[in-house]
PDB file of C-alpha atoms in Angstrom:
ATOM      1  CA  UNK X   1    -174.427 -15.105  27.886  1.00  0.00           C
ATOM      2  CA  UNK X   2    -173.242 -14.582  31.209  1.00  0.00           C
ATOM      3  CA  UNK X   3    -176.029 -12.011  32.221  1.00  0.00           C
ATOM      4  CA  UNK X   4    -178.799 -13.955  30.541  1.00  0.00           C
ATOM      5  CA  UNK X   5    -178.242 -16.327  32.918  1.00  0.00           C
ATOM      6  CA  UNK X   6    -178.093 -14.462  35.562  1.00  0.00           C
ATOM      7  CA  UNK X   7    -181.320 -12.827  34.764  1.00  0.00           C
ATOM      8  CA  UNK X   8    -183.299 -16.222  34.275  1.00  0.00           C
ATOM      9  CA  UNK X   9    -182.022 -17.699  37.106  1.00  0.00           C
ATOM     10  CA  UNK X  10    -181.939 -15.048  39.825  1.00  0.00           C
ATOM     11  CA  UNK X  11    -185.086 -13.733  38.548  1.00  0.00           C
ATOM     12  CA  UNK X  12    -187.535 -16.261  39.399  1.00  0.00           C
ATOM     13  CA  UNK X  13    -186.020 -16.786  42.799  1.00  0.00           C
ATOM     14  CA  UNK X  14    -186.913 -13.447  43.635  1.00  0.00           C
ATOM     15  CA  UNK X  15    -190.246 -13.612  42.341  1.00  0.00           C
ATOM     16  CA  UNK X  16    -190.859 -16.771  44.994  1.00  0.00           C
ATOM     17  CA  UNK X  17    -189.228 -15.087  47.365  1.00  0.00           C
ATOM     18  CA  UNK X  18    -191.123 -11.956  46.914  1.00  0.00           C
ATOM     19  CA  UNK X  19    -194.634 -14.119  46.754  1.00  0.00           C
ATOM     20  CA  UNK X  20    -193.914 -15.875  49.997  1.00  0.00           C
ATOM     21  CA  UNK X  21    -193.735 -12.532  52.038  1.00  0.00           C
ATOM     22  CA  UNK X  22    -196.677 -11.667  50.370  1.00  0.00           C
ATOM     23  CA  UNK X  23    -198.234 -14.385  51.344  1.00  0.00           C
ATOM     24  CA  UNK X  24    -197.336 -13.930  55.159  1.00  0.00           C
ATOM     25  CA  UNK X  25    -197.704 -10.395  55.317  1.00  0.00           C
ATOM     26  CA  UNK X  26    -201.195 -11.331  53.645  1.00  0.00           C
ATOM     27  CA  UNK X  27    -202.000 -14.329  56.606  1.00  0.00           C
ATOM     28  CA  UNK X  28    -200.654 -12.140  59.421  1.00  0.00           C
ATOM     29  CA  UNK X  29    -203.094  -9.279  58.908  1.00  0.00           C
ATOM     30  CA  UNK X  30    -206.052 -11.273  58.472  1.00  0.00           C
ATOM     31  CA  UNK X  31    -207.583  -8.539  55.788  1.00  0.00           C
ATOM     32  CA  UNK X  32    -208.489 -10.995  53.124  1.00  0.00           C
ATOM     33  CA  UNK X  33    -211.442 -13.201  52.948  1.00  0.00           C
ATOM     34  CA  UNK X  34    -211.412 -17.068  52.437  1.00  0.00           C
ATOM     35  CA  UNK X  35    -212.378 -16.603  48.238  1.00  0.00           C
ATOM     36  CA  UNK X  36    -209.221 -13.814  47.849  1.00  0.00           C
ATOM     37  CA  UNK X  37    -206.906 -16.226  49.801  1.00  0.00           C
ATOM     38  CA  UNK X  38    -207.615 -19.402  47.901  1.00  0.00           C
ATOM     39  CA  UNK X  39    -206.787 -17.118  45.169  1.00  0.00           C
ATOM     40  CA  UNK X  40    -203.759 -16.153  46.339  1.00  0.00           C
ATOM     41  CA  UNK X  41    -202.602 -19.037  47.380  1.00  0.00           C
ATOM     42  CA  UNK X  42    -203.184 -20.566  43.374  1.00  0.00           C
ATOM     43  CA  UNK X  43    -201.721 -17.359  42.097  1.00  0.00           C
ATOM     44  CA  UNK X  44    -198.515 -17.992  44.367  1.00  0.00           C
ATOM     45  CA  UNK X  45    -198.302 -21.907  43.727  1.00  0.00           C
ATOM     46  CA  UNK X  46    -198.506 -21.061  39.543  1.00  0.00           C
ATOM     47  CA  UNK X  47    -195.886 -18.772  40.348  1.00  0.00           C
ATOM     48  CA  UNK X  48    -193.856 -21.141  42.246  1.00  0.00           C
ATOM     49  CA  UNK X  49    -194.404 -23.508  39.569  1.00  0.00           C
ATOM     50  CA  UNK X  50    -193.208 -21.080  36.669  1.00  0.00           C
ATOM     51  CA  UNK X  51    -189.721 -20.318  38.994  1.00  0.00           C
ATOM     52  CA  UNK X  52    -189.230 -23.964  39.324  1.00  0.00           C
ATOM     53  CA  UNK X  53    -189.828 -24.402  35.269  1.00  0.00           C
ATOM     54  CA  UNK X  54    -187.312 -21.646  34.663  1.00  0.00           C
ATOM     55  CA  UNK X  55    -185.426 -22.789  37.075  1.00  0.00           C
ATOM     56  CA  UNK X  56    -185.051 -26.229  35.789  1.00  0.00           C
ATOM     57  CA  UNK X  57    -184.357 -24.219  32.106  1.00  0.00           C
ATOM     58  CA  UNK X  58    -181.595 -22.848  33.493  1.00  0.00           C
ATOM     59  CA  UNK X  59    -180.348 -26.152  34.530  1.00  0.00           C
ATOM     60  CA  UNK X  60    -180.533 -27.713  31.384  1.00  0.00           C
ATOM     61  CA  UNK X  61    -179.228 -24.509  29.566  1.00  0.00           C
ATOM     62  CA  UNK X  62    -176.277 -25.388  31.723  1.00  0.00           C
ATOM     63  CA  UNK X  63    -176.165 -28.709  30.870  1.00  0.00           C
ATOM     64  CA  UNK X  64    -176.027 -27.816  27.239  1.00  0.00           C
ATOM     65  CA  UNK X  65    -173.478 -25.239  27.919  1.00  0.00           C
ATOM     66  CA  UNK X  66    -171.132 -27.530  29.546  1.00  0.00           C
ATOM     67  CA  UNK X  67    -171.679 -29.907  26.348  1.00  0.00           C
ATOM     68  CA  UNK X  68    -171.036 -27.052  23.891  1.00  0.00           C
ATOM     69  CA  UNK X  69    -167.808 -26.116  26.129  1.00  0.00           C
ATOM     70  CA  UNK X  70    -166.871 -29.912  25.874  1.00  0.00           C
ATOM     71  CA  UNK X  71    -167.057 -29.945  21.697  1.00  0.00           C
ATOM     72  CA  UNK X  72    -164.963 -26.742  21.409  1.00  0.00           C
ATOM     73  CA  UNK X  73    -162.530 -27.901  23.758  1.00  0.00           C
ATOM     74  CA  UNK X  74    -162.220 -31.497  21.998  1.00  0.00           C
ATOM     75  CA  UNK X  75    -162.734 -29.582  18.379  1.00  0.00           C
ATOM     76  CA  UNK X  76    -159.398 -27.237  20.160  1.00  0.00           C
ATOM     77  CA  UNK X  77    -157.285 -30.477  21.039  1.00  0.00           C
ATOM     78  CA  UNK X  78    -157.872 -32.076  17.207  1.00  0.00           C
ATOM     79  CA  UNK X  79    -156.861 -28.293  15.689  1.00  0.00           C
ATOM     80  CA  UNK X  80    -154.079 -28.630  17.683  1.00  0.00           C
ATOM     81  CA  UNK X  81    -153.240 -32.529  16.847  1.00  0.00           C
ATOM     82  CA  UNK X  82    -153.453 -31.648  12.981  1.00  0.00           C
ATOM     83  CA  UNK X  83    -150.961 -28.706  13.199  1.00  0.00           C
ATOM     84  CA  UNK X  84    -148.800 -30.758  15.212  1.00  0.00           C
ATOM     85  CA  UNK X  85    -148.921 -33.061  12.359  1.00  0.00           C
ATOM     86  CA  UNK X  86    -148.376 -30.533   9.899  1.00  0.00           C
ATOM     87  CA  UNK X  87    -145.748 -29.152  11.721  1.00  0.00           C
ATOM     88  CA  UNK X  88    -144.095 -32.680  11.363  1.00  0.00           C
ATOM     89  CA  UNK X  89    -145.110 -32.823   8.011  1.00  0.00           C
ATOM     90  CA  UNK X  90    -143.570 -29.517   7.058  1.00  0.00           C
ATOM     91  CA  UNK X  91    -140.180 -30.353   8.497  1.00  0.00           C
ATOM     92  CA  UNK X  92    -139.864 -33.674   7.256  1.00  0.00           C
ATOM     93  CA  UNK X  93    -140.318 -32.065   3.528  1.00  0.00           C
ATOM     94  CA  UNK X  94    -137.599 -29.564   4.686  1.00  0.00           C
ATOM     95  CA  UNK X  95    -135.200 -32.326   5.490  1.00  0.00           C
ATOM     96  CA  UNK X  96    -136.148 -34.579   1.785  1.00  0.00           C
ATOM     97  CA  UNK X  97    -135.887 -30.992   0.003  1.00  0.00           C
ATOM     98  CA  UNK X  98    -132.568 -30.536   1.862  1.00  0.00           C
ATOM     99  CA  UNK X  99    -131.312 -33.768   0.864  1.00  0.00           C
ATOM    100  CA  UNK X 100    -132.334 -33.991  -2.479  1.00  0.00           C
ATOM    101  CA  UNK X 101    -130.467 -30.134  -3.199  1.00  0.00           C
ATOM    102  CA  UNK X 102    -127.243 -31.776  -1.691  1.00  0.00           C
ATOM    103  CA  UNK X 103    -127.959 -34.694  -3.977  1.00  0.00           C
ATOM    104  CA  UNK X 104    -128.359 -32.287  -6.971  1.00  0.00           C
ATOM    105  CA  UNK X 105    -125.262 -30.661  -6.047  1.00  0.00           C
ATOM    106  CA  UNK X 106    -123.000 -33.759  -5.765  1.00  0.00           C
ATOM    107  CA  UNK X 107    -124.887 -34.776  -9.092  1.00  0.00           C
ATOM    108  CA  UNK X 108    -123.660 -30.875 -10.888  1.00  0.00           C
ATOM    109  CA  UNK X 109    -120.174 -31.159  -9.375  1.00  0.00           C
ATOM    110  CA  UNK X 110    -119.765 -34.276 -11.064  1.00  0.00           C
ATOM    111  CA  UNK X 111    -121.091 -33.792 -13.999  1.00  0.00           C
ATOM    112  CA  UNK X 112    -119.268 -30.369 -14.351  1.00  0.00           C
ATOM    113  CA  UNK X 113    -115.677 -32.154 -13.527  1.00  0.00           C
ATOM    114  CA  UNK X 114    -116.616 -34.915 -16.392  1.00  0.00           C
ATOM    115  CA  UNK X 115    -117.674 -32.129 -18.789  1.00  0.00           C
ATOM    116  CA  UNK X 116    -114.507 -30.294 -17.806  1.00  0.00           C
ATOM    117  CA  UNK X 117    -112.179 -33.364 -18.925  1.00  0.00           C
ATOM    118  CA  UNK X 118    -113.280 -32.219 -22.351  1.00  0.00           C
ATOM    119  CA  UNK X 119    -113.369 -28.928 -22.528  1.00  0.00           C
ATOM    120  CA  UNK X 120    -110.358 -27.152 -24.591  1.00  0.00           C
ATOM    121  CA  UNK X 121    -107.822 -25.777 -22.185  1.00  0.00           C
ATOM    122  CA  UNK X 122    -105.258 -23.276 -22.811  1.00  0.00           C
ATOM    123  CA  UNK X 123    -101.389 -24.131 -23.075  1.00  0.00           C
ATOM    124  CA  UNK X 124     -98.276 -22.266 -23.862  1.00  0.00           C
ATOM    125  CA  UNK X 125     -95.739 -24.548 -25.602  1.00  0.00           C
ATOM    126  CA  UNK X 126     -92.598 -22.769 -26.994  1.00  0.00           C
ATOM    127  CA  UNK X 127     -94.052 -19.722 -26.220  1.00  0.00           C
ATOM    128  CA  UNK X 128     -97.078 -20.142 -28.482  1.00  0.00           C
ATOM    129  CA  UNK X 129    -100.357 -20.186 -26.688  1.00  0.00           C
ATOM    130  CA  UNK X 130    -103.568 -21.427 -27.817  1.00  0.00           C
ATOM    131  CA  UNK X 131    -106.460 -23.860 -26.917  1.00  0.00           C
ATOM    132  CA  UNK X 132    -106.164 -27.551 -26.942  1.00  0.00           C
ATOM    133  CA  UNK X 133    -108.032 -30.529 -26.377  1.00  0.00           C
ATOM    134  CA  UNK X 134    -107.634 -32.173 -22.703  1.00  0.00           C
ATOM    135  CA  UNK X 135    -106.749 -35.465 -24.906  1.00  0.00           C
ATOM    136  CA  UNK X 136    -104.493 -33.870 -27.281  1.00  0.00           C
ATOM    137  CA  UNK X 137    -102.572 -32.075 -24.727  1.00  0.00           C
ATOM    138  CA  UNK X 138    -102.415 -35.711 -22.976  1.00  0.00           C
ATOM    139  CA  UNK X 139    -101.257 -37.362 -25.868  1.00  0.00           C
ATOM    140  CA  UNK X 140     -98.267 -34.727 -27.000  1.00  0.00           C
ATOM    141  CA  UNK X 141     -97.351 -35.247 -23.115  1.00  0.00           C
ATOM    142  CA  UNK X 142     -96.843 -38.781 -23.491  1.00  0.00           C
ATOM    143  CA  UNK X 143     -94.696 -38.584 -26.470  1.00  0.00           C
ATOM    144  CA  UNK X 144     -92.252 -35.657 -25.130  1.00  0.00           C
ATOM    145  CA  UNK X 145     -92.351 -38.015 -22.171  1.00  0.00           C
ATOM    146  CA  UNK X 146     -90.626 -41.048 -24.068  1.00  0.00           C
ATOM    147  CA  UNK X 147     -88.467 -38.705 -25.813  1.00  0.00           C
ATOM    148  CA  UNK X 148     -87.260 -37.107 -23.006  1.00  0.00           C
ATOM    149  CA  UNK X 149     -86.532 -40.627 -21.609  1.00  0.00           C
ATOM    150  CA  UNK X 150     -83.992 -40.889 -24.859  1.00  0.00           C
ATOM    151  CA  UNK X 151     -85.897 -44.267 -26.038  1.00  0.00           C
ATOM    152  CA  UNK X 152     -85.688 -42.166 -29.665  1.00  0.00           C
ATOM    153  CA  UNK X 153     -87.454 -45.158 -31.435  1.00  0.00           C
ATOM    154  CA  UNK X 154     -90.229 -45.247 -29.994  1.00  0.00           C
ATOM    155  CA  UNK X 155     -90.533 -41.156 -29.555  1.00  0.00           C
ATOM    156  CA  UNK X 156     -90.245 -40.903 -33.205  1.00  0.00           C
ATOM    157  CA  UNK X 157     -93.200 -43.745 -33.679  1.00  0.00           C
ATOM    158  CA  UNK X 158     -95.260 -41.728 -30.623  1.00  0.00           C
ATOM    159  CA  UNK X 159     -94.628 -38.003 -32.566  1.00  0.00           C
ATOM    160  CA  UNK X 160     -95.076 -38.964 -35.564  1.00  0.00           C
ATOM    161  CA  UNK X 161     -98.534 -40.541 -34.999  1.00  0.00           C
ATOM    162  CA  UNK X 162     -99.355 -37.378 -33.250  1.00  0.00           C
ATOM    163  CA  UNK X 163     -97.984 -35.149 -35.867  1.00  0.00           C
ATOM    164  CA  UNK X 164    -100.506 -37.446 -38.289  1.00  0.00           C
ATOM    165  CA  UNK X 165    -103.094 -36.975 -35.912  1.00  0.00           C
ATOM    166  CA  UNK X 166    -102.613 -33.521 -34.651  1.00  0.00           C
ATOM    167  CA  UNK X 167    -101.459 -31.612 -37.725  1.00  0.00           C
ATOM    168  CA  UNK X 168    -103.791 -28.698 -37.553  1.00  0.00           C
ATOM    169  CA  UNK X 169    -103.380 -27.911 -33.390  1.00  0.00           C
ATOM    170  CA  UNK X 170    -101.198 -25.841 -31.730  1.00  0.00           C
ATOM    171  CA  UNK X 171     -98.774 -28.581 -30.799  1.00  0.00           C
ATOM    172  CA  UNK X 172     -98.239 -29.410 -34.316  1.00  0.00           C
ATOM    173  CA  UNK X 173     -95.151 -27.098 -34.888  1.00  0.00           C
ATOM    174  CA  UNK X 174     -93.132 -28.246 -31.634  1.00  0.00           C
ATOM    175  CA  UNK X 175     -94.367 -31.773 -32.296  1.00  0.00           C
ATOM    176  CA  UNK X 176     -92.253 -32.189 -35.692  1.00  0.00           C
ATOM    177  CA  UNK X 177     -89.302 -30.353 -33.953  1.00  0.00           C
ATOM    178  CA  UNK X 178     -88.976 -32.907 -31.962  1.00  0.00           C
ATOM    179  CA  UNK X 179     -89.759 -35.298 -34.401  1.00  0.00           C
ATOM    180  CA  UNK X 180     -87.153 -34.153 -36.267  1.00  0.00           C
ATOM    181  CA  UNK X 181     -84.932 -34.472 -33.446  1.00  0.00           C
ATOM    182  CA  UNK X 182     -85.576 -38.201 -32.859  1.00  0.00           C
ATOM    183  CA  UNK X 183     -85.195 -38.786 -36.547  1.00  0.00           C
ATOM    184  CA  UNK X 184     -81.534 -37.385 -36.292  1.00  0.00           C
ATOM    185  CA  UNK X 185     -80.785 -39.211 -33.118  1.00  0.00           C
ATOM    186  CA  UNK X 186     -82.126 -42.509 -35.170  1.00  0.00           C
ATOM    187  CA  UNK X 187     -79.908 -40.985 -37.923  1.00  0.00           C
ATOM    188  CA  UNK X 188     -82.985 -41.199 -40.543  1.00  0.00           C
ATOM    189  CA  UNK X 189     -81.319 -37.778 -41.608  1.00  0.00           C
ATOM    190  CA  UNK X 190     -83.336 -37.799 -45.106  1.00  0.00           C
ATOM    191  CA  UNK X 191     -86.866 -38.134 -42.900  1.00  0.00           C
ATOM    192  CA  UNK X 192     -84.965 -35.463 -40.376  1.00  0.00           C
ATOM    193  CA  UNK X 193     -84.760 -32.560 -43.151  1.00  0.00           C
ATOM    194  CA  UNK X 194     -87.983 -33.568 -44.448  1.00  0.00           C
ATOM    195  CA  UNK X 195     -89.766 -32.617 -41.161  1.00  0.00           C
ATOM    196  CA  UNK X 196     -87.273 -29.872 -40.161  1.00  0.00           C
ATOM    197  CA  UNK X 197     -88.688 -28.396 -43.303  1.00  0.00           C
ATOM    198  CA  UNK X 198     -91.952 -29.519 -42.678  1.00  0.00           C
ATOM    199  CA  UNK X 199     -91.782 -27.321 -39.704  1.00  0.00           C
ATOM    200  CA  UNK X 200     -90.555 -24.181 -41.351  1.00  0.00           C
ATOM    201  CA  UNK X 201     -92.987 -23.900 -43.859  1.00  0.00           C
ATOM    202  CA  UNK X 202     -95.917 -24.358 -41.608  1.00  0.00           C
ATOM    203  CA  UNK X 203     -94.384 -22.009 -38.551  1.00  0.00           C
ATOM    204  CA  UNK X 204     -91.684 -20.062 -39.846  1.00  0.00           C
ATOM    205  CA  UNK X 205     -92.280 -17.409 -36.640  1.00  0.00           C
ATOM    206  CA  UNK X 206     -91.992 -20.137 -34.348  1.00  0.00           C
ATOM    207  CA  UNK X 207     -89.764 -19.825 -31.453  1.00  0.00           C
ATOM    208  CA  UNK X 208     -88.066 -23.071 -32.607  1.00  0.00           C
ATOM    209  CA  UNK X 209     -87.450 -22.084 -36.218  1.00  0.00           C
ATOM    210  CA  UNK X 210     -84.003 -21.367 -35.676  1.00  0.00           C
ATOM    211  CA  UNK X 211     -83.078 -23.784 -33.851  1.00  0.00           C
ATOM    212  CA  UNK X 212     -84.849 -25.872 -36.496  1.00  0.00           C
ATOM    213  CA  UNK X 213     -82.488 -24.371 -39.415  1.00  0.00           C
ATOM    214  CA  UNK X 214     -79.850 -25.205 -37.374  1.00  0.00           C
ATOM    215  CA  UNK X 215     -80.542 -28.857 -37.111  1.00  0.00           C
ATOM    216  CA  UNK X 216     -81.144 -28.677 -40.864  1.00  0.00           C
ATOM    217  CA  UNK X 217     -77.360 -27.706 -41.817  1.00  0.00           C
ATOM    218  CA  UNK X 218     -76.209 -30.712 -39.094  1.00  0.00           C
ATOM    219  CA  UNK X 219     -78.586 -33.392 -41.089  1.00  0.00           C
ATOM    220  CA  UNK X 220     -76.571 -31.615 -44.607  1.00  0.00           C
ATOM    221  CA  UNK X 221     -73.658 -32.378 -42.588  1.00  0.00           C
ATOM    222  CA  UNK X 222     -74.201 -35.659 -41.639  1.00  0.00           C
ATOM    223  CA  UNK X 223     -75.091 -36.416 -45.768  1.00  0.00           C
ATOM    224  CA  UNK X 224     -71.665 -34.449 -46.225  1.00  0.00           C
ATOM    225  CA  UNK X 225     -73.595 -31.634 -47.934  1.00  0.00           C
ATOM    226  CA  UNK X 226     -71.097 -28.721 -46.760  1.00  0.00           C
ATOM    227  CA  UNK X 227     -72.349 -26.026 -49.170  1.00  0.00           C
ATOM    228  CA  UNK X 228     -75.514 -26.947 -48.390  1.00  0.00           C
ATOM    229  CA  UNK X 229     -75.212 -26.788 -44.681  1.00  0.00           C
ATOM    230  CA  UNK X 230     -73.157 -23.336 -45.349  1.00  0.00           C
ATOM    231  CA  UNK X 231     -76.060 -21.751 -47.317  1.00  0.00           C
ATOM    232  CA  UNK X 232     -78.772 -23.034 -44.588  1.00  0.00           C
ATOM    233  CA  UNK X 233     -76.447 -21.351 -42.136  1.00  0.00           C
ATOM    234  CA  UNK X 234     -76.213 -18.125 -43.918  1.00  0.00           C
ATOM    235  CA  UNK X 235     -80.141 -17.977 -44.105  1.00  0.00           C
ATOM    236  CA  UNK X 236     -80.252 -18.642 -40.676  1.00  0.00           C
ATOM    237  CA  UNK X 237     -77.950 -15.563 -39.548  1.00  0.00           C
ATOM    238  CA  UNK X 238     -80.267 -13.633 -42.368  1.00  0.00           C
ATOM    239  CA  UNK X 239     -83.624 -14.613 -41.444  1.00  0.00           C
ATOM    240  CA  UNK X 240     -83.233 -14.836 -37.161  1.00  0.00           C
ATOM    241  CA  UNK X 241     -80.182 -12.197 -37.157  1.00  0.00           C
ATOM    242  CA  UNK X 242     -80.884 -11.715 -33.120  1.00  0.00           C
ATOM    243  CA  UNK X 243     -81.696 -15.303 -31.777  1.00  0.00           C
ATOM    244  CA  UNK X 244     -78.568 -17.416 -30.010  1.00  0.00           C
ATOM    245  CA  UNK X 245     -78.796 -20.098 -32.682  1.00  0.00           C
ATOM    246  CA  UNK X 246     -77.725 -17.539 -35.118  1.00  0.00           C
ATOM    247  CA  UNK X 247     -74.641 -16.508 -32.776  1.00  0.00           C
ATOM    248  CA  UNK X 248     -73.720 -20.564 -32.981  1.00  0.00           C
ATOM    249  CA  UNK X 249     -73.952 -20.724 -37.085  1.00  0.00           C
ATOM    250  CA  UNK X 250     -71.853 -17.809 -37.430  1.00  0.00           C
ATOM    251  CA  UNK X 251     -69.223 -19.804 -35.377  1.00  0.00           C
ATOM    252  CA  UNK X 252     -69.839 -23.025 -37.438  1.00  0.00           C
ATOM    253  CA  UNK X 253     -69.710 -21.221 -40.578  1.00  0.00           C
ATOM    254  CA  UNK X 254     -65.715 -19.883 -39.546  1.00  0.00           C
ATOM    255  CA  UNK X 255     -64.890 -23.728 -38.943  1.00  0.00           C
ATOM    256  CA  UNK X 256     -66.471 -24.424 -42.351  1.00  0.00           C
ATOM    257  CA  UNK X 257     -65.153 -21.880 -44.392  1.00  0.00           C
TER     258      UNK X 257
END
């Protein structure tokens, strides 16, 4: 574009200067006739007009170039503004996405915590490890809290309801053992014997099975069934000879005989 402008703008001026020099040289020498002078003048005028037209054309083209440059500058500024708006929108979207992700994480945490309340838990009671529902664990611990406080009447009721409700669960043998103890403490001996017998029948290898047999012998003693008590303790020593409860049974047998 620059070479073209220079060619169109400078060349006509060069032609004009050359023509003027030619005219002056001709007039000074006096070598041409009048007709030839007129012809030369006309030719010079034509060339001057052409040069002026060329100069005007260059001016018009320059003006057009200026307008084009201004238009381009305006387009560039518009693009810059759009780009800036786009960046702002992108940053806003990024912030909103971050907030949504944080809220989603909070919701997932809350849901996970709530679901954990209903998921089975691994528990160990009296050496027996098993899976239990959260509400089963809660009810057992609540009943045992009552027993530990020494309120055996309320403990008998709470443990009795627990055994009925969760008789197939992992807590059942331990719950029956403590239910029998609560019944014994309340002098409900016949019910206590039934409970201990059910516990031994359902879980003969339970950690507290020897204690349940010794408790049965205690019930029989309270019911004045000394013969039955001695037999129960003999069975205890035979079934669980290495247990501490068997040693206790041997000592009691010596006193009963």
